[in-house]
Coordinates of N, CA and C in Angstrom, one line a residue:
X1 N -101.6 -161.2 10.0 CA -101.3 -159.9 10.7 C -100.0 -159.4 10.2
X2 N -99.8 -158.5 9.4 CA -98.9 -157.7 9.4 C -97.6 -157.5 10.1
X3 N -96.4 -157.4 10.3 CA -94.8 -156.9 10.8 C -95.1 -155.7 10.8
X4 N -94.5 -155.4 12.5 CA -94.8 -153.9 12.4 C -92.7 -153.9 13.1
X5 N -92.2 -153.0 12.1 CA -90.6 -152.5 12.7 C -90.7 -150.8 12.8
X6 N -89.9 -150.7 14.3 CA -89.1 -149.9 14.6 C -87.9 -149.7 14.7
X7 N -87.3 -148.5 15.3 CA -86.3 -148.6 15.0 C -85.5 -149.2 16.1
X8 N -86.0 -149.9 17.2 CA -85.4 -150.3 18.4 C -85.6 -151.6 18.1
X9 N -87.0 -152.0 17.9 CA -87.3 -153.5 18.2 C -88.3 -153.9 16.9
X10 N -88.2 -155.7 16.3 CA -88.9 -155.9 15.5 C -89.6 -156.7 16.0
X11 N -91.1 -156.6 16.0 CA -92.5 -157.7 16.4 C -92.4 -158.2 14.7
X12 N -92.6 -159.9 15.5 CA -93.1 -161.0 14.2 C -93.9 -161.5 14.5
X13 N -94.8 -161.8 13.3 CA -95.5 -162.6 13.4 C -95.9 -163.9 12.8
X14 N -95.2 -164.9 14.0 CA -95.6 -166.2 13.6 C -97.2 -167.1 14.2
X15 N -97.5 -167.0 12.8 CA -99.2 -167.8 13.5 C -100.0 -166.8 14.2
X16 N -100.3 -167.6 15.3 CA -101.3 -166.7 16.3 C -100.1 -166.7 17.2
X17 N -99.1 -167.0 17.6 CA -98.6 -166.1 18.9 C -97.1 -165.0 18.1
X18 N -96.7 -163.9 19.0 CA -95.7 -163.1 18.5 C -94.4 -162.9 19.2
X19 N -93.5 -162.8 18.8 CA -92.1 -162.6 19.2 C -91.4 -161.0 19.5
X20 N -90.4 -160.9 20.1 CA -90.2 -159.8 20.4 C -88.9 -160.0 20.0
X21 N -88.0 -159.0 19.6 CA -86.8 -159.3 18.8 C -85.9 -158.7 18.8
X22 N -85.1 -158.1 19.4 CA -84.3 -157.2 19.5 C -83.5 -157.0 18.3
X23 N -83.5 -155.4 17.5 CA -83.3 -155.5 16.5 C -81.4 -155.1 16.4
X24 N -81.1 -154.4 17.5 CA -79.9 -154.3 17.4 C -79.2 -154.2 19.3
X25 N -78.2 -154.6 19.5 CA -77.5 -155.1 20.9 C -77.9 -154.0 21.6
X26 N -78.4 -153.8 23.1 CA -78.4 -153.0 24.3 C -76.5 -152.4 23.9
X27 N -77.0 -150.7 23.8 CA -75.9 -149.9 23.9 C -75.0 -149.8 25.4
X28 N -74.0 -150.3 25.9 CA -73.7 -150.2 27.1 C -72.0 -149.5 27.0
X29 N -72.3 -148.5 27.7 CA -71.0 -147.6 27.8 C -70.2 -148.2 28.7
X30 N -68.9 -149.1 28.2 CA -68.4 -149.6 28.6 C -67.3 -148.5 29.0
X31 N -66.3 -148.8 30.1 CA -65.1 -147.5 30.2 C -63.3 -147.7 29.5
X32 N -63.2 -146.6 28.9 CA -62.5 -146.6 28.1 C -61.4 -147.4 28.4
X33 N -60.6 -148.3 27.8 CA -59.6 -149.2 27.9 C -57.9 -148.4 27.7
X34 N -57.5 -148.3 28.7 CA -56.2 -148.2 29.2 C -55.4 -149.2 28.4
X35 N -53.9 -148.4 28.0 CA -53.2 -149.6 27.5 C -52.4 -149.3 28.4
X36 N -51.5 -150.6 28.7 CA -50.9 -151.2 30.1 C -49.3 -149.9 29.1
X37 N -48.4 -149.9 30.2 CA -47.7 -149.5 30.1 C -46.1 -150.2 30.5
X38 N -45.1 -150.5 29.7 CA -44.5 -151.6 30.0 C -42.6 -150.7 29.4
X39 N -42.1 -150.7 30.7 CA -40.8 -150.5 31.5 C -39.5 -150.7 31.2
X40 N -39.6 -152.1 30.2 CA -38.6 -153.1 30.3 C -38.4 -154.0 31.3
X41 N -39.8 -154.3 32.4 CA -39.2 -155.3 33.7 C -39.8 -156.4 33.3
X42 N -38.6 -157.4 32.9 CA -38.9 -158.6 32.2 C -40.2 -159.7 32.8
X43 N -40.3 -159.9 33.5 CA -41.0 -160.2 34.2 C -42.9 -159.6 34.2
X44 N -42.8 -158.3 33.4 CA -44.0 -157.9 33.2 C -44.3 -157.9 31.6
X45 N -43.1 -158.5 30.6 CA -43.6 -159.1 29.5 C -44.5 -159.5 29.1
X46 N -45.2 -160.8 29.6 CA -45.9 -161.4 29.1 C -47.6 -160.7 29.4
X47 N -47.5 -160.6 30.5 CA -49.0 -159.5 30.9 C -49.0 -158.4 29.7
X48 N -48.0 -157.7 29.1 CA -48.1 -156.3 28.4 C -48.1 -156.6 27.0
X49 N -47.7 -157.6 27.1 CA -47.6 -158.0 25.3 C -49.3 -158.8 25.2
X50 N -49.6 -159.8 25.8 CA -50.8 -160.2 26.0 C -51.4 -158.9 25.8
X51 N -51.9 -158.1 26.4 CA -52.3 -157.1 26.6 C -52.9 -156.5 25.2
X52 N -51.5 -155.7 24.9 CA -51.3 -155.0 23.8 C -51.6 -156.0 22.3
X53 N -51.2 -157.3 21.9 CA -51.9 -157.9 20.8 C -52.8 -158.1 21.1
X54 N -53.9 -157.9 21.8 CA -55.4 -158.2 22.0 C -56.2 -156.7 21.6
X55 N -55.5 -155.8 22.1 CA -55.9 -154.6 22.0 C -55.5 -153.5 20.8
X56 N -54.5 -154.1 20.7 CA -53.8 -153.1 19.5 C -53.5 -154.2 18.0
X57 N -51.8 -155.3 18.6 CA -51.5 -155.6 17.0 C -52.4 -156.4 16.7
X58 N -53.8 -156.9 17.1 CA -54.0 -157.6 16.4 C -55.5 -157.2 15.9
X59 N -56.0 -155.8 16.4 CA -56.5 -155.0 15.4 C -56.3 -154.5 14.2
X60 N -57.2 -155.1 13.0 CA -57.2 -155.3 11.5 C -57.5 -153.9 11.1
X61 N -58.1 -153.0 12.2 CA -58.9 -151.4 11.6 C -57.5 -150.4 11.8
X62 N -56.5 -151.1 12.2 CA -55.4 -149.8 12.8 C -54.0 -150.2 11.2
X63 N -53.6 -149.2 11.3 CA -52.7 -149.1 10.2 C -51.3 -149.3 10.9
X64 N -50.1 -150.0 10.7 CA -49.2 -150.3 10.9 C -48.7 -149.2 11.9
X65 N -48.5 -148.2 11.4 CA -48.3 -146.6 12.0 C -48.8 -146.2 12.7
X66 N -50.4 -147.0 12.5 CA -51.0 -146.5 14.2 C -50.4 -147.4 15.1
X67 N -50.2 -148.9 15.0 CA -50.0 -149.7 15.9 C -48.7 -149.1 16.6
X68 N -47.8 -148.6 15.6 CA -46.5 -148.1 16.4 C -46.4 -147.3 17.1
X69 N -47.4 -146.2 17.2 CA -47.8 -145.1 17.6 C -47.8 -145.6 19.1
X70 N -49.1 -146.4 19.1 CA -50.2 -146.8 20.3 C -48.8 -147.7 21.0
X71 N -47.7 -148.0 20.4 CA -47.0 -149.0 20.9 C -45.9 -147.9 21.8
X72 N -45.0 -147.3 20.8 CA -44.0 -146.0 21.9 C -44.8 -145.4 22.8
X73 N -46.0 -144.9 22.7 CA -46.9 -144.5 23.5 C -46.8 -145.4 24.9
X74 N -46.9 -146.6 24.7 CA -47.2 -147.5 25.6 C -45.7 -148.1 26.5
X75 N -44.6 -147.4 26.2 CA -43.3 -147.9 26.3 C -42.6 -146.7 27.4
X76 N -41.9 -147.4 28.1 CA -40.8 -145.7 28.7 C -39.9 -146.9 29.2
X77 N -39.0 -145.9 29.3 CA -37.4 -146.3 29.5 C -36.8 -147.5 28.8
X78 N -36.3 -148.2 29.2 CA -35.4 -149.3 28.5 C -36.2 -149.7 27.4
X79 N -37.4 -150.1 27.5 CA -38.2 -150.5 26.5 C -38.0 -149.7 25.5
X80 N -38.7 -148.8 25.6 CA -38.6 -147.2 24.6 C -37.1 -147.5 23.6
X81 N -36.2 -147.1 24.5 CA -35.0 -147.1 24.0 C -34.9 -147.8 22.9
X82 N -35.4 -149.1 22.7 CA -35.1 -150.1 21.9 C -35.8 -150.0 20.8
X83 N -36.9 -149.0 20.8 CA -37.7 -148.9 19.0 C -37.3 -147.5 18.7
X84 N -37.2 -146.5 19.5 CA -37.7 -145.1 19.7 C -36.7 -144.3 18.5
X85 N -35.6 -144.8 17.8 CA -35.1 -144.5 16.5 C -36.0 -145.1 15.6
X86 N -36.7 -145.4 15.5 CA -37.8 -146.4 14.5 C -38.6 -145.0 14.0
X87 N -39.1 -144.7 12.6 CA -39.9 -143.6 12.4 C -41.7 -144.4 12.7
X88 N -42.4 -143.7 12.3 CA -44.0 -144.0 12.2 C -44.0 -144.5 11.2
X89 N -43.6 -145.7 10.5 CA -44.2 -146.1 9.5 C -45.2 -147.5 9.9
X90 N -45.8 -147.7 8.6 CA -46.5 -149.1 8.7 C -46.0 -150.3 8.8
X91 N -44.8 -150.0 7.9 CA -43.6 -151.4 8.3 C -42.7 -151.3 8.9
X92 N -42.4 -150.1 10.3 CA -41.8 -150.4 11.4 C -42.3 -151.0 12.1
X93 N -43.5 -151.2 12.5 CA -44.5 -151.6 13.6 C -44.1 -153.3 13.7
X94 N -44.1 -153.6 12.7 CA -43.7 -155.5 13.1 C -42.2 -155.5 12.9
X95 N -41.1 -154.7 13.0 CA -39.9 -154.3 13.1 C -39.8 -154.0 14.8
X96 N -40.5 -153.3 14.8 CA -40.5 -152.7 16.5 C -40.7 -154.3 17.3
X97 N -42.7 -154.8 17.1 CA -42.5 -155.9 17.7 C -41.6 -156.8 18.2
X98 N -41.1 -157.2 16.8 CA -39.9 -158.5 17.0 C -38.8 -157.8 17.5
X99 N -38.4 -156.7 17.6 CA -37.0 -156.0 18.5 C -37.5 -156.5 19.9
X100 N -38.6 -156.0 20.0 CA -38.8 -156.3 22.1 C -39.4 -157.4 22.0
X101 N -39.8 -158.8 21.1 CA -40.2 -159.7 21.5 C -38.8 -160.8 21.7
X102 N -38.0 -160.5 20.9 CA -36.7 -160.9 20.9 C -35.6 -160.6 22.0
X103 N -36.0 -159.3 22.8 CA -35.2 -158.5 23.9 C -36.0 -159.1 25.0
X104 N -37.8 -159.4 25.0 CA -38.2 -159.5 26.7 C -38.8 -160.8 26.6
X105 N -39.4 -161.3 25.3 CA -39.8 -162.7 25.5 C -38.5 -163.8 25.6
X106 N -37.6 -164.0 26.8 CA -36.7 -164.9 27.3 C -37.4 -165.8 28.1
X107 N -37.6 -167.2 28.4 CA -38.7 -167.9 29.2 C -37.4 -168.3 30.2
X108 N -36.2 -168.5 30.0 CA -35.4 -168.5 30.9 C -35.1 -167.8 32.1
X109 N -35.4 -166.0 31.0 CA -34.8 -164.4 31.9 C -36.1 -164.4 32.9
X110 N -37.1 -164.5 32.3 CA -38.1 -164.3 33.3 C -38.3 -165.4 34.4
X111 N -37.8 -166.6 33.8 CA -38.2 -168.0 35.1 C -37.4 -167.3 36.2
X112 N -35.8 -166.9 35.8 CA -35.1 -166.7 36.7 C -35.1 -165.4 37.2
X113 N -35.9 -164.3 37.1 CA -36.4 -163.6 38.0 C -37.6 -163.4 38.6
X114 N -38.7 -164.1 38.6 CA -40.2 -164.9 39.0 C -39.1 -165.4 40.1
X115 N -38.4 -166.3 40.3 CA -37.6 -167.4 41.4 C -36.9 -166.3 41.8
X116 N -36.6 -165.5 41.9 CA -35.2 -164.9 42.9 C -36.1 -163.7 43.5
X117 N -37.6 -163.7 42.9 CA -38.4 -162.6 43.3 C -39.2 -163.5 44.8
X118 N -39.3 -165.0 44.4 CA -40.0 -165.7 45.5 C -39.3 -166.4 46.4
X119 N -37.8 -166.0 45.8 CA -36.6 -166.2 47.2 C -36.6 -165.6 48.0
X120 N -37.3 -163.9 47.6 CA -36.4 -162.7 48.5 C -38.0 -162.5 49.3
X121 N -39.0 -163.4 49.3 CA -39.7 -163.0 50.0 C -39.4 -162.9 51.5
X122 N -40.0 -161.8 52.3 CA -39.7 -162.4 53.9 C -41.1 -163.2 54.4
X123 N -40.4 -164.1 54.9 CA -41.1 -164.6 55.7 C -42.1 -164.4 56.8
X124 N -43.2 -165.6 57.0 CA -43.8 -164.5 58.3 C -43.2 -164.9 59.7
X125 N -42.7 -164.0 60.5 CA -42.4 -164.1 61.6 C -43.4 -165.1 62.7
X126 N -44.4 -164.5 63.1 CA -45.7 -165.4 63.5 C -46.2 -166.2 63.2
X127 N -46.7 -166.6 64.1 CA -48.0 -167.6 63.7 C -49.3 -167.3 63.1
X128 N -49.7 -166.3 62.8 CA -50.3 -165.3 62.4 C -50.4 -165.0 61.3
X129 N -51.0 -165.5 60.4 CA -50.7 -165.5 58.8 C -51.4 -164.4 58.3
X130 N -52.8 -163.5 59.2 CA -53.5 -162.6 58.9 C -52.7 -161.3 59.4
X131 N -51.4 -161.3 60.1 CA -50.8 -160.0 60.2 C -50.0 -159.6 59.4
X132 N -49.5 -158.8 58.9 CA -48.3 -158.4 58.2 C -47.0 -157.4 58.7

């Protein structure tokens, strides 16, 4: 018996029984991905940089110039400050990186504001753990 292809799906045929084969992935409109936006609050380093090399620098299809692009884009205030004389080129982009990986990746600066952040929590007054 003959292979019969479309353009959605391929039937084969092995022997006497047949297969059904999906010839290319279910299209699903995923929603468009937001890049995080990051402040200078040390403490939201590591979420934004995670973030951003998963999404941006460690995309092989973006050109250096894009990544820097997608990166100032992704920056305001103190952060900003720290690339924002940097032009669009392709070899600013890992110039820019190492500037704020060097300014917000501190595991010290962050320990010690994580801890002064779960000092200043208040406490619950009650016995009541479900009020606020």
């Amino acid at each position: 018996m003959p292979s019969v292809v479309n353009s959605d799906f391929e039937v084969k045929n092995q022997g006497s029984s047949h297969s059904l084969v999906s010839a290319r992935s279910a299209e699903v409109k995923l929603p468009t991905l937001s890049l995080p936006i990051f402040s200078g609050v040390t403490e939201e380093w590591l979420a934004f940089s995670d973030l951003f090399e998963a999404a941006v620098s460690n995309n092989n299809d973006l050109t250096g110039a894009q990544k820097l692009q997608y990166l100032k884009g992704s920056l305001k205030s103190d952060a900003l400050k720290i690339i924002n004389s940097l032009s669009i080129t392709n070899d600013n982009f890992e110039i820019a990186w190492k500037l704020l990986k060097d300014r917000y990746f501190n595991k010290r600066e962050i320990m010690s504001s994580l801890i002064k952040k779960f000092l200043n929590i208040t406490p619950l007054v009650e016995n009541h753990p479900h009020k606020f």
